[in-house]
Tab-separated table of N, CA, C and O in Angstrom:
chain	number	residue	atom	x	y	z
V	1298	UNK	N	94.616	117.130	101.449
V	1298	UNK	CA	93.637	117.570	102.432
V	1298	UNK	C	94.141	117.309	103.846
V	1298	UNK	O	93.928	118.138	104.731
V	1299	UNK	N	94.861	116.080	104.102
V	1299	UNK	CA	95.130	116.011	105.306
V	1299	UNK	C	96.339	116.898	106.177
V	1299	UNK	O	96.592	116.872	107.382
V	1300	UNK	N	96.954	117.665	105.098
V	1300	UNK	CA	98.150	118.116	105.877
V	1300	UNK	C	97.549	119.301	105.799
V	1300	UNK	O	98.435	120.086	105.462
V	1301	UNK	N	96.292	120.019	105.949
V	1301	UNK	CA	95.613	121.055	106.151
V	1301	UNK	C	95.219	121.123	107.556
V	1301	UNK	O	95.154	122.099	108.303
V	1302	UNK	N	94.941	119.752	107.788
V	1302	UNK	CA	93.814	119.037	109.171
V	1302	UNK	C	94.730	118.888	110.243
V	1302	UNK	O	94.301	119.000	111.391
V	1303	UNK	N	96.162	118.605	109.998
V	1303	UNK	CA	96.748	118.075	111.084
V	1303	UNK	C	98.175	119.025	111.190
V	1303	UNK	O	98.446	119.732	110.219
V	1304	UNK	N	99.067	119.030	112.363
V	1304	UNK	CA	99.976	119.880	112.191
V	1304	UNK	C	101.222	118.982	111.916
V	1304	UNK	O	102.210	119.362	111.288
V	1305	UNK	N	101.094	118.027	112.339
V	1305	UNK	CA	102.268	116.687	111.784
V	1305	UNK	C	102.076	115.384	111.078
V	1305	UNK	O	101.118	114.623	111.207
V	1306	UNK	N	103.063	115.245	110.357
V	1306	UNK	CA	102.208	113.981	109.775
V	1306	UNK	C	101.842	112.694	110.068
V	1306	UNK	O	102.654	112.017	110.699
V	1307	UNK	N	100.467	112.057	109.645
V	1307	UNK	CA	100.030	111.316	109.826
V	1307	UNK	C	100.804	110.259	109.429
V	1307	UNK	O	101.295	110.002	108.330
V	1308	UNK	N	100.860	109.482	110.837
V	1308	UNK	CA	101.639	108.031	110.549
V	1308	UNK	C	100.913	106.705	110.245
V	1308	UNK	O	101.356	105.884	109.441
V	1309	UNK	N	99.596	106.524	111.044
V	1309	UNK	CA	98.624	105.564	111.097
V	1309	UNK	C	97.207	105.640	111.726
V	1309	UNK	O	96.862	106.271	112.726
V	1310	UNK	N	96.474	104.859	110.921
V	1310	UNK	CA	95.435	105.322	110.911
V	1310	UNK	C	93.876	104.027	111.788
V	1310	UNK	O	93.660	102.840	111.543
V	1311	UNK	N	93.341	104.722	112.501
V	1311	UNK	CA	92.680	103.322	112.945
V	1311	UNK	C	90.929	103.745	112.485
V	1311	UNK	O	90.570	104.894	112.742
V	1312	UNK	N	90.051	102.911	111.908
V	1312	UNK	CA	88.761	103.338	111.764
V	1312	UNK	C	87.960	102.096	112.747
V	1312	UNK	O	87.941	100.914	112.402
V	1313	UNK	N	87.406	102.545	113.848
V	1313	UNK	CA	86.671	101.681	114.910
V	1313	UNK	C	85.310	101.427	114.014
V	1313	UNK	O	84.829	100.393	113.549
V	1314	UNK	N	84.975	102.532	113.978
V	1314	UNK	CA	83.270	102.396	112.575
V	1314	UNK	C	83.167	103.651	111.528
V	1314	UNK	O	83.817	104.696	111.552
V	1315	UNK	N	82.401	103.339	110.824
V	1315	UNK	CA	82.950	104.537	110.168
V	1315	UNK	C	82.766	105.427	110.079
V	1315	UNK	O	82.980	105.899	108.962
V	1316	UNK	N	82.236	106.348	111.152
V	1316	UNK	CA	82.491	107.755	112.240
V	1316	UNK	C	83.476	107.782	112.529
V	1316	UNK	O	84.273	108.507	111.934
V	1317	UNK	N	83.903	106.870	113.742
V	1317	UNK	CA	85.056	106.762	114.985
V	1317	UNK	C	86.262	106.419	114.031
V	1317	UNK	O	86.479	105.273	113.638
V	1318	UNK	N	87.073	107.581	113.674
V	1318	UNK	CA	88.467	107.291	113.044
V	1318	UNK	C	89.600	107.714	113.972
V	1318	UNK	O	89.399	108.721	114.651
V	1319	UNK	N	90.384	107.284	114.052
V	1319	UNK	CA	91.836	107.803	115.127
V	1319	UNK	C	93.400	107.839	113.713
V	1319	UNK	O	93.752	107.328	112.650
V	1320	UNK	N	93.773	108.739	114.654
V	1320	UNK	CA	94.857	109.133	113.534
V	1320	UNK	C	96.508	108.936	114.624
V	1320	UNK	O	96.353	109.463	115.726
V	1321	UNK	N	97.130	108.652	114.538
V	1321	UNK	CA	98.552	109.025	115.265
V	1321	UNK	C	99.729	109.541	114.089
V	1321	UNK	O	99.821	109.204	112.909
V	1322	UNK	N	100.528	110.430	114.842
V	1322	UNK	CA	100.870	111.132	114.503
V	1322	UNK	C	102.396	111.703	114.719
V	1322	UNK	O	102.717	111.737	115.906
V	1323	UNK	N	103.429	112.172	113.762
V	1323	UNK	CA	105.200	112.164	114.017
V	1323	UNK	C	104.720	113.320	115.501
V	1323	UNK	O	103.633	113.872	115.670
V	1324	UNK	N	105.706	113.375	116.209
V	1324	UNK	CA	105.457	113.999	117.433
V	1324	UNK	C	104.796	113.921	118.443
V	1324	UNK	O	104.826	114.879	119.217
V	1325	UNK	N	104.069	112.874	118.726
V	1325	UNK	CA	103.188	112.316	119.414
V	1325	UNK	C	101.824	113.645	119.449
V	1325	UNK	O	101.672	114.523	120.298
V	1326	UNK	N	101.200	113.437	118.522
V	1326	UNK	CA	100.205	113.964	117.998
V	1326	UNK	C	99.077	112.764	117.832
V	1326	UNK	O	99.383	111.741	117.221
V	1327	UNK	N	97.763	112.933	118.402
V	1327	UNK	CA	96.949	112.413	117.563
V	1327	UNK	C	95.736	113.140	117.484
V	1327	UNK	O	95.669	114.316	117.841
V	1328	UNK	N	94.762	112.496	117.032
V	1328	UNK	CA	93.372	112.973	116.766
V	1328	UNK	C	92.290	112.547	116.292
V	1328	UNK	O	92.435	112.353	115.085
V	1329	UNK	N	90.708	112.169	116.837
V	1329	UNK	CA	89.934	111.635	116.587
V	1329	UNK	C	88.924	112.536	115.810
V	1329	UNK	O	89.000	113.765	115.799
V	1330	UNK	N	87.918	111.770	115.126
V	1330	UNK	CA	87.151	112.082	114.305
V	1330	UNK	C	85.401	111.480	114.640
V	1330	UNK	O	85.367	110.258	114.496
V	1331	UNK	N	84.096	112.041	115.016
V	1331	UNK	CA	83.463	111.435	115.273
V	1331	UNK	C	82.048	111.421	114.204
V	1331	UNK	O	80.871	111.074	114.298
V	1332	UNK	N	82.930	112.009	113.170
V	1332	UNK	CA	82.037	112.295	112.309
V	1332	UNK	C	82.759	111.999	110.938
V	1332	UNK	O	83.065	112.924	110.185
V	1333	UNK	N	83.047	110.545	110.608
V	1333	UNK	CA	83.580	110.360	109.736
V	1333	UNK	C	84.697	110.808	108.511
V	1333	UNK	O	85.064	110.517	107.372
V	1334	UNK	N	84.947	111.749	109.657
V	1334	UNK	CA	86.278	112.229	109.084
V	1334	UNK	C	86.229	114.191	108.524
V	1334	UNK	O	87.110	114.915	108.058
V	1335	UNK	N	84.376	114.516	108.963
V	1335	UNK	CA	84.735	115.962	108.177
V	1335	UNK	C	85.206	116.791	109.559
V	1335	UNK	O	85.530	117.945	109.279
V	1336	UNK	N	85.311	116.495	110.873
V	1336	UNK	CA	86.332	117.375	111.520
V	1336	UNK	C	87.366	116.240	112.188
V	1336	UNK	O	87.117	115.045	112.032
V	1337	UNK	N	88.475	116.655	112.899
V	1337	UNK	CA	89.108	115.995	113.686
V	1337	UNK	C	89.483	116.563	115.100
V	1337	UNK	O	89.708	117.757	114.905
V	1338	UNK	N	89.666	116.265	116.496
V	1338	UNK	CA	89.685	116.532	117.243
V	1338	UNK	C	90.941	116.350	117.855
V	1338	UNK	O	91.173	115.142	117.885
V	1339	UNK	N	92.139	117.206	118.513
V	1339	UNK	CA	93.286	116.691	119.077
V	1339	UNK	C	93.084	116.111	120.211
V	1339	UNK	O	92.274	116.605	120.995
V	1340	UNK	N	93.785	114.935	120.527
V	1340	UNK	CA	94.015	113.566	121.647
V	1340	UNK	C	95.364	114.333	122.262
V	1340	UNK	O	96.180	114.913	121.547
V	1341	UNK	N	95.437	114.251	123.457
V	1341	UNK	CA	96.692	114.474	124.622
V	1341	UNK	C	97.192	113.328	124.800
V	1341	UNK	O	96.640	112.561	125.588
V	1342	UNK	N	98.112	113.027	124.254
V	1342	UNK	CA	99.034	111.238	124.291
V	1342	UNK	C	99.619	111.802	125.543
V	1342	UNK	O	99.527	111.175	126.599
V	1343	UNK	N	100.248	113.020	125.468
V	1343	UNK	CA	101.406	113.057	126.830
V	1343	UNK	C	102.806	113.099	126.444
V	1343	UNK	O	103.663	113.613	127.164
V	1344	UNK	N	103.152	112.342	124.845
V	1344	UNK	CA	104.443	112.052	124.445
V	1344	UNK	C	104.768	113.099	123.092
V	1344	UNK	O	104.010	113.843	122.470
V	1345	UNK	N	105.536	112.946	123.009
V	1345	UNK	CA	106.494	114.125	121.833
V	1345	UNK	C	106.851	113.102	120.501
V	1345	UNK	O	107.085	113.515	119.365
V	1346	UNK	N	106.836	111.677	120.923
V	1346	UNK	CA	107.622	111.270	120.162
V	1346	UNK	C	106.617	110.284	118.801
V	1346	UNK	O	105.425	110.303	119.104
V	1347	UNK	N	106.856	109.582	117.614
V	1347	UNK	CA	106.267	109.717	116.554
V	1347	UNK	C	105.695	108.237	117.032
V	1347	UNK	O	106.163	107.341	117.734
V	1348	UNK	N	104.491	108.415	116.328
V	1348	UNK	CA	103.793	107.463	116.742
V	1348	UNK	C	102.713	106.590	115.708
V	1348	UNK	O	101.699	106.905	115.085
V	1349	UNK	N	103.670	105.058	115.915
V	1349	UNK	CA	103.657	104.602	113.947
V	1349	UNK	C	102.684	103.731	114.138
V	1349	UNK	O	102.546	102.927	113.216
V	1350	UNK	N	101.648	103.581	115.431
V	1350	UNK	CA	100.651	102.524	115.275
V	1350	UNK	C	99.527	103.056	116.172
V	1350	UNK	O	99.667	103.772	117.163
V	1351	UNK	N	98.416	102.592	115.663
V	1351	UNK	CA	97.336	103.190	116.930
V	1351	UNK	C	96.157	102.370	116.575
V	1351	UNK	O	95.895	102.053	115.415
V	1352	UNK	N	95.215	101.922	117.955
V	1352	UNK	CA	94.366	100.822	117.686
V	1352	UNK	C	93.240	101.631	118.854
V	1352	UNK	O	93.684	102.323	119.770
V	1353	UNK	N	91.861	101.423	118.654
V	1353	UNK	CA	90.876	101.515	119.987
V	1353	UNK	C	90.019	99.869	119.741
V	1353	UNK	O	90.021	99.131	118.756
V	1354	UNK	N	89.440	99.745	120.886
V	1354	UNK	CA	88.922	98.554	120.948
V	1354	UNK	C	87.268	99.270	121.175
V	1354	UNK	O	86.387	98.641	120.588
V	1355	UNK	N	86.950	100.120	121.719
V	1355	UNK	CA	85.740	101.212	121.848
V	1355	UNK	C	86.208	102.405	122.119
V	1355	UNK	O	87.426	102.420	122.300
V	1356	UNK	N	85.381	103.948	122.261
V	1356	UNK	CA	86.047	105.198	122.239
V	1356	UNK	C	86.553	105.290	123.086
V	1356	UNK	O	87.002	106.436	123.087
V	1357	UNK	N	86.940	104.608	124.265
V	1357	UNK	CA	87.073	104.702	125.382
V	1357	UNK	C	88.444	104.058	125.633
V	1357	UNK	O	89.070	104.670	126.498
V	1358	UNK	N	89.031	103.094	125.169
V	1358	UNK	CA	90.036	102.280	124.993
V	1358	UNK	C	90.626	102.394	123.835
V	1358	UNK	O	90.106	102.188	122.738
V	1359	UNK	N	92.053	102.822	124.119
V	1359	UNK	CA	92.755	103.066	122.598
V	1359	UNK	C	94.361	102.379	122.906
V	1359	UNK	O	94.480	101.732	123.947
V	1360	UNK	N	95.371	102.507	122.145
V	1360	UNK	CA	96.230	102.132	122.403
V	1360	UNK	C	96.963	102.591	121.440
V	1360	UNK	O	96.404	102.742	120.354
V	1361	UNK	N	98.774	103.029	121.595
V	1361	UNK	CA	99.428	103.780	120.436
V	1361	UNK	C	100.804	103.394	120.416
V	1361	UNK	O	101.197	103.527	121.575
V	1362	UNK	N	101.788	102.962	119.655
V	1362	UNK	CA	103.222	103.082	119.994
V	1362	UNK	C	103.962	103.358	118.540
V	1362	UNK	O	103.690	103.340	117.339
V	1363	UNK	N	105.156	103.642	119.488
V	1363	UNK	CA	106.106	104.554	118.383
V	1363	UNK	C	107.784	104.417	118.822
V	1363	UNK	O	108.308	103.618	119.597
V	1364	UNK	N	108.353	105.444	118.067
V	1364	UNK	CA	109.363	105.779	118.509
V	1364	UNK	C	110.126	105.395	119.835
V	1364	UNK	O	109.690	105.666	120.954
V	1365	UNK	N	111.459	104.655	119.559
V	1365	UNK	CA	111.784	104.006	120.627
V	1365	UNK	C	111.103	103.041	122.202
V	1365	UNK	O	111.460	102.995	123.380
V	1366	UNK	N	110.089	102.453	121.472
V	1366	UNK	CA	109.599	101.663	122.534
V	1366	UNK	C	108.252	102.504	123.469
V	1366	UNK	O	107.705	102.170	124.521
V	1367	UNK	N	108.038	103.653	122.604
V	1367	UNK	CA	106.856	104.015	123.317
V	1367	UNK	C	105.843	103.425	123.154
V	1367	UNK	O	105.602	102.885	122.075
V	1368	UNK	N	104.658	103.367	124.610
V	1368	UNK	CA	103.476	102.799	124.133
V	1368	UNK	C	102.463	103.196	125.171
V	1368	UNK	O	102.487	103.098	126.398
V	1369	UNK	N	101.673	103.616	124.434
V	1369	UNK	CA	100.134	104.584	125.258
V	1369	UNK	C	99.216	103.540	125.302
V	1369	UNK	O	99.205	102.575	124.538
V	1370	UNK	N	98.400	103.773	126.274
V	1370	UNK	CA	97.196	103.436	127.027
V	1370	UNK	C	96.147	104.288	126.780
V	1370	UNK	O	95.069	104.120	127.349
């Protein structure tokens, strides 16, 4: 199901509650979910590159890193 939803693959996955899911993604792809997962929404990281961790602290605050030392705000 998920490689229907997303155009790259999913590297990691963060669930804030269980609505608020965040996904990161090879290519610097991500995408949130505010409805427990039956749609997902694309996130603008800014970066290209793969991205093997991702955390929010509220919807508002997130955080992501990857590939060679990248790391989002």
């Amino acid at each position: 199901v998920i490689a229907h939803v997303f155009n790259e693959v999913p590297l990691a996955f963060h669930f804030l509650t269980n609505q608020d899911i965040y996904i990161s993604c090879e290519n610097g792809e991500a995408y949130k979910s505010n409805d427990g997962g039956l749609t997902f929404i694309a996130m603008n990281t800014g970066s290209n590159r793969d991205l093997y961790a991702i955390g929010f602290s509220n919807q508002q605050i997130g955080y992501a890193g990857g590939k060679n030392n990248t790391s989002l705000y």
